[in-house]
Amino acid sequence: MVKTNVPQIVAIQIHNLTRRFGELTAVNGLSLEIYRNEIFGLLGPNGAGKTTTINMICGLLPVSEGKITFPGNVRKDRRSFIGYCPQENIYYPKLTCLEQLLFMGQMYDQPFQLLKKRAFKLLHLLGLDDKTNVMAGNLSGGMKRRLNICLALIHDPEIVILDEPEAGLDPQSRMLVRDYIRSCKKEKTVILTTHNMDEADRITDRLAIIDHGKLLLLDTPQNLKKTMGEGDILEMLTEDVSESVLNDFIEKMKLFPIQLTRNGNILLFTHTDMINRVVEIKKLAEESGLKIEELKFRENTLEDVFIHLTGRSLRQ
Amino acid sequence: MKFVSIITKSFKEQIRNYWVLLLTLSMGPFFLFIYDLMTESSPQQYKICVVNTDRGITVEDSFVNYGSDFQFFFKQKGNSMAAVTFSVCTAAGKEQGIEMVRNNKADILIIIDRLFSQTIEKKLANDHTNLPQVEFIGDLTSQKYLISAVWINEMINEYISKVTGSKRVVEVKETPLGESGAIGEFDLLVPGILIISLIMLMFTASIAFVSEVENKTIIRLKLSKLPPLAYFGGISVVQLLIGVLAVLLTLFTAILLGFGYSGSLPVMVLVAVLTSMSMIAFSLVVAAITKSANEVLVVGCFPMFLFMFFSGAAFPMHSNTLFTIAGYPITFQGLMSPSHAISALNKTLIMNMKVSDIMPEIISIIVLSIIYFGVGALIFKRRHLRTL
Ligand SMILES: Nc1ncnc2c1ncn2[C@@H]1O[C@H](COP(=O)(O)OP(=O)(O)OP(=O)(O)O)[C@@H](O)[C@H]1O
Ligand SMILES: [Mg+2]
């Protein structure tokens, strides 16, 4: 996941991408480049425009403005080199896992013997071996999710687009999926959307944080976390107090070289040497008349970055 | 290749949705059983009720009653007809006779006038001032009444000329076409029911087309490079199999129940295949304007009832010319393929006509299928298969 300085080949170039639904602008002037062999994440809260962006990349939705190009690809029809796992599970309930993988593969003109091998391999890698001959309609939610990921990959596309691949997965399955996505990187470009910070942090190489259809930040997860300031975070949950008391305290804090972010009743303090600052902060808070309900000490997360950027939490 | 994949996939799905499949296939046989329970399968019988009010006349010391004589003559004739059977019964009076017609115990009531014998005797004496009178009573809209009336009329003329020795002006001869004289009510219904079993195909076919839209798998097909024609074609082939199976099952049931047909079975199967195709094509239109099986069930009812009731499947229909194309009249019925199918089946199975005789029907069905398919495919593509 460490970023190298090897010059990157652009797989997808998005320029000023905009999509309007009537009055609403779901995606607003998005410009970014996605490199070959990277795992690219789109992070944002509900309604940020992630699915809309992806649908435009796949060619399911016409763009209102802007352009999407695939410079690395000579083939004109993007349908042949994109594999798509939609946010919502889409499958043939009356076909078995194997049957639908083979069927979809055939729709992409793949040779049958090769398809068969690939299908078994995919089912194995995503932990569905024993469900090979089970009708998709009879799978559990998490299994359907994994089947959907298999379906995106059955024709061995160069670009894999996964809309919330981890939704509804238990921790074990999540590990399987993550391992698989990471292994894809060697020969594919992966785009995934999520509002799961942990997922984004752990598997993406670069991450675009979007909200209201706009790109807020684009960088590696490590660098993004640095934008919050180096170091650890002190999270302070205050009791319901008047705005004036809180604002008074925030004013006072400005005198210290400590970064402060507020998210409702929660105050986040960031500093490289947090441990030695805790006493100081606590004292100041008590002096200002602030009642502390809980005081937590933790590492910097992407969630913090998001709150810092948007002033609101991702988990609503 | 993709075409074959679609066929096998659609076939599997159809078989696994066996509940819907069973219902579709059992529709025709089921209707036949019901009809069989409701109708007599013996050849058509015309029930005639006679009320003889003739007072008779005494001629040279012997009493004659031409009324009862006619009745006897009439009964004999009725039994000797091969193709059509008439059963004659008598009622005590007019009131009772009318009651019998009302209760469907008789198709026609004839009342022989009280002066029947007297007028005949006068006629014999060359007094032509009064003619022998017979009154017909019955439901004028009933086909059975009409046929009975024509026949009785003829009998009366024959009888009068026999007893009076007068020359008949006209002699009417009736020749039933094909088997139409010998077949029963049940046999008459079979072609319609064969077509009804195909009209039901509209539901399975529409649902097959629309199920991909409903479970959104159409998105996957859009993203793969599946040509729409392969999609439509693959599903159609499976539905065609179901259609042919439905017709054969219905026909088999009909034969088991004693269906007497005369025409050739291959021609019947040809008509069934063509009709299935047109129904599948029509289903594409239904699927194109709906988004789910539920919608198909609601929307599909409109054409289903149109096809069932106004195409002649359930009962004979006549319709007015809507407009003409190059002198060829287009009727509302003519726009519905089942009406041509029924006409073709009637011609072959009942009137024993050859393929060449049903060419106009065959061509109409094919043309309509192409039109339905074109319209359906166009709308379906625009609504459900649009890609960038
Ligand atoms: N077909 C549509 N018609 C109208 N509005 C739409 C349509 N599709 C999406 N939107 C709107 O566009 C905005 C972005 O939706 P989108 O599905 O892209 O969000 P998202 O980032 O994928 O959210 P989530 O995390 O909930 O999946 C939302 O406000 C949504 O209501
Ligand atoms: Mg989404």
XYZ file of C-alpha atoms and ligand atoms in Angstrom:
736
model
C 0.000 0.000 0.000
C 3.041 2.170 0.086
C 2.983 4.603 -2.713
C 5.799 4.250 -5.184
C 7.173 6.917 -7.370
C 7.070 4.778 -10.490
C 5.254 6.749 -13.195
C 1.669 5.596 -13.332
C -0.335 4.644 -16.377
C -3.750 6.253 -16.379
C -6.529 3.702 -16.752
C -9.491 6.012 -16.359
C -9.509 9.713 -16.845
C -12.457 11.606 -15.474
C -12.788 15.213 -16.412
C -15.355 17.620 -15.022
C -17.856 14.820 -14.607
C -21.315 16.151 -13.794
C -24.648 14.466 -13.509
C -27.892 16.210 -12.756
C -31.233 14.690 -11.870
C -33.605 17.562 -12.416
C -32.723 20.214 -9.869
C -30.336 17.960 -7.999
C -26.698 17.807 -9.002
C -25.647 14.344 -7.860
C -22.119 14.591 -9.231
C -20.628 18.001 -9.539
C -17.560 18.656 -11.688
C -15.586 15.630 -10.603
C -12.111 15.398 -12.116
C -9.662 12.648 -11.286
C -7.404 10.007 -12.705
C -7.377 6.367 -11.792
C -4.153 4.476 -12.417
C -3.676 1.037 -13.708
C -3.094 -1.641 -11.044
C -4.257 0.451 -8.180
C -7.140 0.020 -5.819
C -9.002 3.249 -5.919
C -11.594 4.096 -3.330
C -14.519 6.471 -3.453
C -15.466 7.394 0.071
C -18.495 9.430 0.981
C -21.690 9.448 2.984
C -25.083 8.309 1.681
C -26.127 10.304 -1.329
C -22.628 11.631 -1.973
C -22.819 10.557 -5.598
C -20.637 7.451 -5.500
C -23.060 5.123 -7.267
C -23.957 7.799 -9.782
C -20.273 8.268 -10.613
C -19.772 4.547 -10.997
C -22.809 4.138 -13.200
C -21.418 6.788 -15.497
C -18.045 5.053 -15.604
C -19.729 1.755 -16.516
C -21.819 3.384 -19.167
C -25.152 2.703 -17.529
C -25.923 6.367 -17.054
C -25.319 9.175 -19.517
C -23.242 12.082 -18.249
C -24.747 15.549 -18.066
C -21.388 17.152 -18.587
C -17.755 16.175 -18.672
C -15.903 13.232 -20.025
C -14.719 9.781 -19.061
C -11.936 8.224 -21.100
C -9.958 5.032 -20.853
C -6.566 6.038 -22.246
C -4.893 2.715 -21.520
C -7.400 0.764 -23.491
C -7.429 0.313 -27.207
C -10.807 -1.414 -27.230
C -13.528 1.011 -27.959
C -16.441 -0.612 -26.182
C -15.899 -0.214 -22.472
C -18.338 -3.021 -21.783
C -15.728 -5.586 -22.719
C -13.118 -4.516 -20.173
C -15.229 -3.400 -17.225
C -16.564 -5.740 -14.578
C -19.276 -4.297 -12.389
C -20.593 -5.326 -9.013
C -23.622 -3.168 -8.314
C -24.470 -1.860 -4.890
C -27.616 -3.938 -4.882
C -27.240 -7.691 -5.358
C -28.323 -8.628 -8.852
C -28.504 -12.296 -9.724
C -30.691 -14.968 -11.274
C -32.524 -16.491 -8.320
C -33.426 -19.620 -10.244
C -29.924 -20.412 -11.465
C -27.220 -22.002 -9.359
C -24.060 -20.049 -8.587
C -22.094 -21.979 -11.171
C -24.810 -21.734 -13.797
C -25.052 -17.996 -13.607
C -21.327 -17.485 -13.627
C -21.084 -19.619 -16.754
C -24.061 -17.899 -18.330
C -22.732 -14.389 -17.716
C -19.301 -15.448 -18.948
C -20.848 -16.698 -22.152
C -22.559 -13.370 -22.587
C -19.034 -11.952 -22.788
C -18.009 -14.483 -25.435
C -15.617 -16.323 -23.148
C -14.567 -19.861 -24.077
C -16.503 -22.394 -22.044
C -13.643 -24.480 -20.661
C -11.801 -21.396 -19.497
C -14.991 -20.062 -17.954
C -15.531 -23.230 -16.021
C -12.060 -23.087 -14.531
C -12.427 -19.444 -13.688
C -15.839 -19.935 -12.139
C -14.631 -22.677 -9.814
C -11.617 -20.596 -8.869
C -13.702 -17.528 -8.105
C -16.206 -19.507 -6.069
C -13.327 -21.019 -4.145
C -11.551 -17.735 -3.524
C -14.712 -16.106 -2.248
C -15.627 -19.040 -0.040
C -18.586 -20.332 -2.008
C -17.227 -23.805 -2.866
C -20.015 -25.637 -1.146
C -22.639 -23.388 -2.734
C -21.572 -24.077 -6.305
C -24.766 -25.921 -7.133
C -27.118 -24.017 -4.882
C -29.651 -21.694 -6.468
C -28.701 -18.092 -5.874
C -32.127 -17.341 -4.454
C -31.373 -19.710 -1.603
C -28.107 -18.084 -0.543
C -27.695 -15.925 2.525
C -27.287 -12.177 2.096
C -23.526 -12.228 2.533
C -23.176 -15.143 0.125
C -25.222 -13.291 -2.475
C -22.854 -10.374 -2.052
C -19.867 -12.596 -2.707
C -21.602 -14.182 -5.686
C -22.102 -10.679 -7.061
C -18.402 -10.006 -6.772
C -17.745 -13.273 -8.630
C -20.168 -12.167 -11.343
C -18.221 -8.944 -11.798
C -15.046 -10.899 -12.401
C -16.164 -13.873 -14.440
C -15.123 -12.368 -17.766
C -11.735 -11.381 -16.360
C -12.149 -7.629 -16.930
C -9.223 -5.224 -16.733
C -11.184 -2.711 -14.732
C -13.223 -3.960 -11.798
C -15.781 -1.652 -10.278
C -17.233 -2.697 -6.957
C -19.993 -0.638 -5.412
C -19.767 -1.284 -1.688
C -18.322 -4.769 -1.952
C -18.273 -5.319 1.791
C -21.863 -4.381 2.511
C -23.539 -7.050 4.592
C -20.464 -9.239 5.002
C -19.393 -10.820 8.258
C -15.781 -10.306 9.425
C -14.529 -13.593 7.962
C -16.086 -12.975 4.570
C -14.803 -9.451 4.667
C -11.296 -10.819 5.049
C -11.832 -13.137 2.086
C -13.114 -10.313 -0.068
C -10.312 -7.988 0.955
C -7.686 -10.581 0.246
C -9.241 -11.209 -3.099
C -9.453 -7.534 -3.996
C -5.852 -7.052 -3.007
C -4.823 -9.997 -5.149
C -6.657 -8.483 -8.110
C -4.354 -5.521 -8.039
C -1.567 -7.342 -9.795
C -3.342 -7.409 -13.104
C -6.382 -5.207 -12.741
C -7.525 -1.785 -11.798
C -10.035 -1.815 -8.989
C -12.448 0.942 -8.083
C -14.551 0.520 -5.023
C -16.941 2.699 -3.150
C -17.563 2.558 0.520
C -18.584 4.499 3.507
C -16.670 2.158 5.680
C -13.516 3.947 6.830
C -11.867 0.792 7.918
C -12.371 -0.820 4.526
C -11.113 2.261 2.732
C -8.126 2.601 4.995
C -7.083 -1.017 4.745
C -7.338 -1.824 1.105
C -7.251 1.260 -1.054
C -4.108 2.705 -2.525
C -5.687 6.053 -3.114
C -8.880 7.425 -1.847
C -11.171 10.156 -3.080
C -13.416 11.648 -0.456
C -16.544 13.037 -2.033
C -19.583 14.719 -0.641
C -22.503 16.370 -2.411
C -21.021 15.166 -5.664
C -17.810 17.111 -5.159
C -14.301 15.880 -4.693
C -13.057 17.021 -1.300
C -9.698 15.310 -1.127
C -7.755 12.726 -3.076
C -4.709 11.009 -1.676
C -3.411 7.850 -0.095
C -5.151 6.943 3.164
C -1.916 7.651 5.041
C -1.575 11.126 3.611
C -5.232 11.803 4.191
C -4.854 10.966 7.833
C -1.926 13.325 7.999
C -4.149 16.172 6.888
C -5.719 15.848 10.301
C -2.314 16.585 11.753
C 0.244 14.097 12.781
C -0.230 12.127 15.888
C -2.963 10.767 18.032
C -6.420 11.962 18.759
C -8.136 12.764 21.956
C -11.859 12.464 21.703
C -13.852 14.354 24.276
C -17.545 13.777 24.718
C -19.047 16.668 26.641
C -22.304 16.786 28.480
C -24.983 18.992 27.003
C -23.773 22.463 27.771
C -24.638 25.852 26.423
C -23.114 26.956 23.140
C -21.437 29.899 24.827
C -19.528 27.683 27.263
C -18.356 25.497 24.408
C -17.385 28.412 22.206
C -15.580 30.021 25.105
C -13.546 26.878 25.567
C -12.786 26.598 21.862
C -11.579 30.216 21.865
C -9.254 29.492 24.751
C -7.916 26.382 23.036
C -6.855 28.433 20.049
C -3.951 29.699 22.098
C -2.465 26.232 22.122
C -0.796 24.566 19.126
C -3.400 21.826 19.178
C -5.724 21.133 16.293
C -9.371 21.041 17.316
C -12.382 19.761 15.418
C -15.901 19.863 16.635
C -18.634 17.442 15.699
C -21.673 18.286 17.788
C -20.918 17.331 21.356
C -17.674 15.700 20.460
C -14.426 17.561 20.387
C -11.385 16.079 18.693
C -7.914 17.204 19.637
C -4.958 16.233 17.490
C -1.339 16.544 18.466
C 1.878 14.621 18.013
C 2.454 14.556 21.723
C -1.080 14.044 22.862
C -0.324 12.041 25.968
C 1.436 14.943 27.611
C -1.277 17.384 26.679
C -4.249 15.564 28.149
C -3.931 16.977 31.645
C -3.629 20.489 30.296
C -6.725 20.165 28.126
C -8.772 18.568 30.850
C -7.875 21.314 33.277
C -8.791 24.030 30.833
C -12.104 22.368 30.074
C -13.047 22.162 33.713
C -12.090 25.778 34.211
C -14.389 26.781 31.368
C -17.264 24.969 33.047
C -17.325 22.127 30.550
C -18.495 18.789 31.929
C -16.647 15.860 30.416
C -18.655 12.716 30.002
C -16.026 10.625 28.337
C -12.450 11.020 27.338
C -10.974 8.667 24.754
C -7.545 8.290 23.391
C -7.064 6.763 19.962
C -5.307 6.756 16.637
C -6.126 9.062 13.820
C -8.770 7.582 11.487
C -10.246 8.484 8.147
C -13.462 9.240 9.891
C -11.686 12.068 11.606
C -10.527 13.318 8.248
C -14.043 13.227 7.026
C -15.420 15.062 10.028
C -12.659 17.553 9.712
C -13.597 18.133 6.074
C -17.348 18.162 6.280
C -18.136 18.870 9.876
C -20.336 15.814 10.040
C -19.916 12.177 10.746
C -20.099 9.500 8.101
C -22.068 7.135 10.253
C -25.428 8.721 10.463
C -23.627 -19.201 -29.157
C -25.182 -16.517 -26.959
C -28.498 -17.400 -28.488
C -28.079 -20.996 -27.343
C -26.987 -19.883 -23.871
C -30.092 -17.753 -23.567
C -32.252 -20.676 -24.631
C -30.756 -23.093 -22.104
C -30.849 -20.526 -19.344
C -34.431 -19.550 -20.092
C -35.398 -23.194 -20.309
C -33.923 -23.948 -16.885
C -35.623 -20.952 -15.326
C -38.944 -21.895 -16.877
C -38.741 -25.454 -15.616
C -37.733 -24.305 -12.158
C -40.720 -21.994 -12.107
C -42.765 -25.126 -12.581
C -45.809 -23.727 -10.857
C -46.434 -21.094 -13.509
C -45.538 -23.578 -16.217
C -47.980 -26.173 -14.934
C -50.766 -23.645 -14.768
C -50.147 -22.534 -18.321
C -50.009 -26.049 -19.634
C -53.061 -27.239 -17.767
C -55.251 -24.322 -18.805
C -56.469 -25.853 -22.085
C -57.115 -29.379 -20.747
C -58.821 -27.894 -17.713
C -61.215 -25.829 -19.828
C -61.962 -28.875 -21.924
C -62.894 -30.924 -18.883
C -65.174 -28.188 -17.693
C -66.824 -27.834 -21.082
C -67.114 -31.564 -21.373
C -68.953 -31.678 -18.076
C -71.238 -28.883 -19.193
C -72.123 -29.948 -22.706
C -73.329 -33.053 -24.437
C -70.746 -34.584 -26.650
C -73.272 -36.335 -28.872
C -73.959 -34.722 -32.254
C -76.021 -31.598 -32.174
C -79.659 -32.353 -31.342
C -82.529 -30.117 -32.265
C -85.449 -30.484 -29.936
C -88.816 -29.745 -31.401
C -91.943 -29.485 -29.373
C -95.215 -29.922 -31.202
C -98.624 -28.857 -29.997
C -101.302 -30.278 -32.163
C -104.500 -28.261 -31.854
C -105.900 -29.673 -35.064
C -109.517 -30.635 -34.560
C -109.503 -33.051 -37.471
C -112.236 -33.573 -39.929
C -114.667 -36.336 -40.802
C -114.552 -37.258 -44.445
C -116.813 -39.940 -45.764
C -117.512 -41.292 -42.289
C -113.892 -41.637 -41.366
C -112.174 -39.228 -39.069
C -108.861 -37.839 -40.214
C -106.475 -35.647 -38.325
C -103.829 -34.341 -40.662
C -102.126 -32.718 -37.689
C -101.213 -35.990 -36.023
C -100.482 -37.511 -39.398
C -97.991 -34.724 -40.047
C -96.505 -35.279 -36.641
C -95.915 -38.924 -37.471
C -94.418 -38.087 -40.860
C -92.245 -35.547 -39.220
C -90.936 -37.923 -36.562
C -90.031 -40.485 -39.168
C -88.162 -37.940 -41.242
C -86.352 -36.644 -38.225
C -85.019 -40.094 -37.379
C -83.938 -40.834 -40.901
C -81.636 -37.812 -41.191
C -78.043 -38.933 -40.878
C -76.161 -35.740 -40.249
C -78.534 -33.900 -37.975
C -80.859 -35.348 -35.399
C -84.172 -33.906 -34.480
C -86.053 -35.106 -31.512
C -89.743 -34.461 -31.460
C -91.874 -34.265 -28.389
C -95.389 -33.143 -27.814
C -96.917 -30.787 -25.348
C -100.495 -30.654 -24.179
C -101.029 -27.011 -24.924
C -99.417 -23.799 -26.068
C -98.666 -22.667 -22.529
C -96.844 -25.866 -21.694
C -94.980 -25.718 -24.991
C -93.780 -22.174 -24.362
C -92.669 -23.195 -20.910
C -90.582 -25.953 -22.482
C -88.887 -23.515 -24.869
C -88.233 -21.141 -21.997
C -86.571 -23.916 -20.009
C -84.459 -25.012 -22.964
C -86.275 -28.323 -23.084
C -87.172 -27.491 -26.663
C -85.485 -25.300 -29.261
C -88.669 -24.537 -31.132
C -92.365 -24.871 -30.531
C -94.670 -25.511 -33.440
C -98.381 -25.210 -33.103
C -100.514 -26.914 -35.657
C -103.587 -24.822 -36.267
C -107.032 -26.123 -35.251
C -108.245 -25.839 -38.824
C -105.206 -27.656 -40.241
C -107.164 -30.713 -41.440
C -110.038 -28.597 -42.617
C -107.886 -26.382 -44.827
C -106.133 -29.358 -46.290
C -109.449 -30.962 -47.193
C -110.547 -27.688 -48.766
C -107.320 -27.555 -50.690
C -108.054 -31.061 -51.942
C -111.408 -29.740 -53.095
C -109.549 -27.004 -54.894
C -110.623 -24.321 -52.466
C -107.511 -22.266 -51.925
C -109.001 -19.399 -49.910
C -107.322 -20.571 -46.709
C -103.950 -22.201 -46.342
C -102.993 -24.717 -43.676
C -101.392 -22.820 -40.791
C -98.522 -23.640 -38.509
C -97.091 -21.297 -35.911
C -93.395 -21.251 -34.910
C -92.402 -20.024 -31.473
C -88.882 -19.711 -30.171
C -85.837 -17.594 -29.446
C -85.050 -15.925 -32.745
C -81.435 -15.332 -31.810
C -80.803 -18.979 -31.176
C -78.973 -20.785 -33.885
C -80.796 -23.987 -33.003
C -84.153 -22.287 -33.487
C -83.128 -21.092 -36.909
C -81.927 -24.455 -38.105
C -85.028 -26.174 -36.728
C -87.327 -23.624 -38.339
C -85.735 -24.020 -41.737
C -86.031 -27.742 -41.512
C -89.611 -27.813 -40.238
C -90.633 -25.411 -42.925
C -89.253 -27.777 -45.471
C -91.025 -30.731 -43.838
C -94.342 -28.956 -43.901
C -94.034 -28.155 -47.570
C -93.071 -31.693 -48.305
C -95.986 -33.055 -46.297
C -98.563 -30.756 -47.809
C -97.459 -31.551 -51.317
C -97.579 -35.219 -50.438
C -101.112 -35.223 -49.076
C -102.546 -32.767 -51.542
C -100.668 -34.180 -54.484
C -99.754 -30.636 -55.522
C -96.484 -29.920 -57.178
C -93.787 -28.427 -55.045
C -92.516 -25.100 -56.196
C -89.031 -25.467 -54.753
C -87.197 -28.331 -53.195
C -84.600 -27.379 -50.629
C -81.618 -29.585 -50.095
C -79.291 -29.028 -47.174
C -75.705 -30.202 -47.288
C -73.620 -29.669 -44.172
C -70.047 -28.546 -44.932
C -67.346 -30.938 -43.848
C -68.243 -32.446 -40.561
C -70.336 -29.536 -39.442
C -73.512 -31.545 -39.458
C -72.173 -34.424 -37.466
C -70.252 -32.706 -34.740
C -71.413 -31.883 -31.291
C -71.268 -28.757 -29.260
C -68.093 -29.959 -27.594
C -66.353 -30.465 -30.899
C -67.320 -26.974 -31.906
C -65.609 -25.531 -28.871
C -62.315 -27.345 -29.208
C -60.661 -25.018 -31.755
C -61.474 -22.042 -29.540
C -60.040 -23.746 -26.504
C -56.914 -24.739 -28.365
C -56.403 -21.065 -29.041
C -57.244 -20.091 -25.488
C -54.471 -22.381 -24.302
C -52.169 -20.328 -26.509
C -53.551 -17.015 -25.333
C -52.437 -18.051 -21.856
C -48.945 -18.298 -23.260
C -48.976 -14.533 -23.283
C -48.496 -14.554 -19.520
C -45.567 -16.937 -19.307
C -43.906 -15.263 -22.247
C -44.392 -11.710 -20.960
C -43.142 -12.745 -17.545
C -40.135 -14.457 -19.094
C -39.273 -11.291 -21.001
C -39.860 -8.976 -18.084
C -38.302 -11.070 -15.318
C -34.856 -9.808 -16.255
C -36.119 -6.275 -15.891
C -37.768 -7.077 -12.603
C -34.762 -8.674 -10.956
C -32.551 -6.118 -12.700
C -30.361 -8.748 -14.308
C -31.103 -6.862 -17.506
C -28.367 -4.490 -16.285
C -25.874 -7.327 -16.486
C -27.086 -8.199 -19.962
C -26.829 -4.573 -21.008
C -23.250 -4.442 -19.767
C -22.378 -7.652 -21.551
C -22.648 -7.330 -25.254
C -25.778 -9.345 -25.715
C -27.568 -8.429 -28.941
C -31.241 -7.749 -28.137
C -32.320 -10.104 -30.896
C -30.518 -13.005 -29.261
C -32.300 -12.157 -26.044
C -35.748 -11.972 -27.620
C -35.087 -14.984 -29.816
C -33.771 -17.218 -27.057
C -36.711 -16.608 -24.797
C -39.131 -16.959 -27.714
C -37.819 -20.389 -28.627
C -38.494 -21.691 -25.115
C -41.928 -20.135 -25.081
C -42.682 -21.609 -28.469
C -41.923 -25.040 -27.062
C -44.321 -24.376 -24.229
C -46.968 -23.186 -26.685
C -46.716 -26.283 -28.830
C -46.743 -28.457 -25.740
C -49.840 -26.666 -24.449
C -51.670 -27.171 -27.726
C -50.711 -30.809 -27.986
C -51.791 -31.454 -24.417
C -55.090 -29.728 -25.065
C -55.616 -31.602 -28.275
C -54.717 -34.888 -26.641
C -57.214 -34.221 -23.866
C -59.837 -33.288 -26.447
C -59.316 -36.521 -28.322
C -59.507 -38.479 -25.068
C -62.804 -36.794 -24.372
C -64.074 -37.841 -27.749
C -63.235 -34.886 -29.964
C -64.301 -35.715 -33.499
C -62.155 -33.784 -35.945
C -61.720 -34.270 -39.603
C -58.883 -32.100 -40.875
C -55.201 -32.910 -40.785
C -53.286 -32.725 -37.531
C -50.093 -31.380 -39.106
C -52.032 -28.395 -40.411
C -53.459 -27.873 -36.962
C -49.979 -27.984 -35.436
C -48.777 -25.517 -38.050
C -51.551 -23.104 -37.137
C -50.747 -23.619 -33.437
C -47.051 -22.898 -33.946
C -47.816 -19.752 -35.910
C -50.324 -18.624 -33.312
C -47.832 -19.302 -30.514
C -45.336 -17.154 -32.351
C -47.786 -14.331 -32.664
C -48.706 -14.581 -28.989
C -45.041 -14.516 -28.008
C -44.527 -11.504 -30.235
C -47.484 -9.860 -28.593
C -46.052 -10.719 -25.179
C -43.019 -8.675 -26.044
C -45.299 -5.648 -26.361
C -46.802 -6.410 -22.948
C -43.333 -6.901 -21.448
C -42.103 -3.702 -23.051
C -44.705 -1.570 -21.323
C -44.405 -3.249 -17.937
C -41.659 -3.618 -15.387
C -42.628 -6.624 -13.326
C -44.613 -9.832 -13.324
C -47.258 -8.121 -11.240
C -47.685 -5.446 -13.846
C -47.849 -8.103 -16.543
C -50.704 -9.777 -14.716
C -52.662 -6.541 -14.597
C -51.802 -5.150 -18.014
C -52.017 -8.577 -19.658
C -55.660 -8.944 -18.683
C -56.730 -6.360 -21.250
C -55.426 -8.178 -24.305
C -56.298 -11.529 -22.768
C -59.972 -10.666 -22.483
C -59.936 -9.024 -25.887
C -58.444 -12.147 -27.404
C -60.702 -14.492 -25.495
C -64.006 -12.767 -26.015
C -63.666 -10.733 -29.154
C -61.581 -12.909 -31.376
C -64.117 -15.693 -31.535
C -62.266 -18.004 -29.162
C -65.069 -18.126 -26.632
C -67.998 -17.462 -28.959
C -68.439 -16.407 -32.591
C -68.012 -12.725 -33.342
C -68.562 -10.449 -36.247
C -67.074 -7.036 -36.556
C -67.243 -3.954 -38.672
C -64.619 -2.814 -41.086
C -62.378 -0.224 -39.456
C -60.565 0.861 -42.589
C -59.321 -0.666 -45.783
C -55.792 -1.135 -47.013
C -55.586 -1.460 -50.774
C -59.166 -2.588 -50.878
C -58.613 -5.228 -48.228
C -60.970 -4.645 -45.317
C -59.356 -4.407 -41.900
C -61.594 -5.223 -38.985
C -60.884 -4.840 -35.328
C -60.911 -8.600 -35.060
C -58.519 -8.799 -37.961
C -55.899 -7.039 -35.850
C -55.951 -9.874 -33.350
C -54.066 -12.940 -34.455
C -56.220 -15.384 -32.446
C -59.253 -14.588 -34.577
C -57.399 -15.711 -37.704
C -56.153 -18.752 -35.858
C -59.654 -19.751 -34.858
C -60.965 -19.222 -38.317
C -58.133 -21.373 -39.685
C -58.739 -24.113 -37.152
C -62.466 -24.131 -37.828
C -61.786 -24.436 -41.497
C -59.391 -27.346 -41.096
C -60.807 -29.246 -38.164
C -64.487 -28.830 -38.868
C -64.883 -28.050 -42.498
C -61.997 -30.224 -43.566
C -60.393 -27.594 -45.770
C -56.851 -27.798 -47.100
C -53.807 -25.681 -46.280
C -54.348 -23.692 -49.429
C -57.800 -22.739 -48.170
C -56.413 -21.224 -44.992
C -53.596 -19.297 -46.664
C -55.225 -15.907 -45.962
C -55.347 -16.764 -42.254
C -51.793 -18.046 -42.218
C -50.529 -14.919 -43.925
C -52.514 -12.697 -41.573
C -51.056 -14.440 -38.528
C -47.532 -14.099 -39.867
C -47.972 -10.446 -40.744
C -49.484 -9.687 -37.349
C -46.667 -11.566 -35.605
C -44.113 -9.468 -37.412
C -45.935 -6.268 -36.509
C -46.313 -7.244 -32.847
C -42.686 -8.303 -32.662
C -41.419 -5.150 -34.318
C -43.387 -2.878 -32.031
C -42.532 -4.928 -28.939
C -38.831 -5.150 -29.703
C -38.614 -1.450 -30.427
C -40.292 -0.384 -27.191
C -38.502 -3.018 -25.135
C -35.138 -1.914 -26.446
C -35.872 1.721 -25.779
C -37.254 1.172 -22.318
C -35.224 -1.678 -20.942
C -32.131 -2.280 -23.027
C -30.837 1.183 -23.676
C -27.082 1.556 -23.343
C -24.751 4.400 -24.085
N -32.155 7.972 -10.965
C -32.127 8.989 -10.102
N -33.060 9.954 -10.170
C -33.041 10.991 -9.326
N -32.123 11.167 -8.385
C -31.152 10.245 -8.270
C -31.105 9.112 -9.122
N -30.038 8.373 -8.783
C -29.452 8.991 -7.766
N -30.105 10.135 -7.440
C -29.739 11.083 -6.404
O -28.387 11.382 -6.551
C -27.766 11.514 -5.299
C -26.558 10.626 -5.251
O -26.972 9.285 -5.234
P -25.961 8.080 -5.266
O -26.767 6.857 -5.398
O -24.931 8.330 -6.286
O -25.333 8.148 -3.811
P -24.268 7.200 -3.138
O -23.082 8.018 -2.883
O -24.090 5.982 -3.939
O -24.988 6.887 -1.759
P -25.070 5.518 -0.934
O -23.909 5.492 -0.032
O -26.312 5.687 -0.155
O -25.128 4.416 -1.891
C -28.815 11.176 -4.262
O -29.297 12.374 -3.721
C -29.885 10.490 -5.035
O -31.144 10.770 -4.506
Mg -24.456 4.060 -3.683
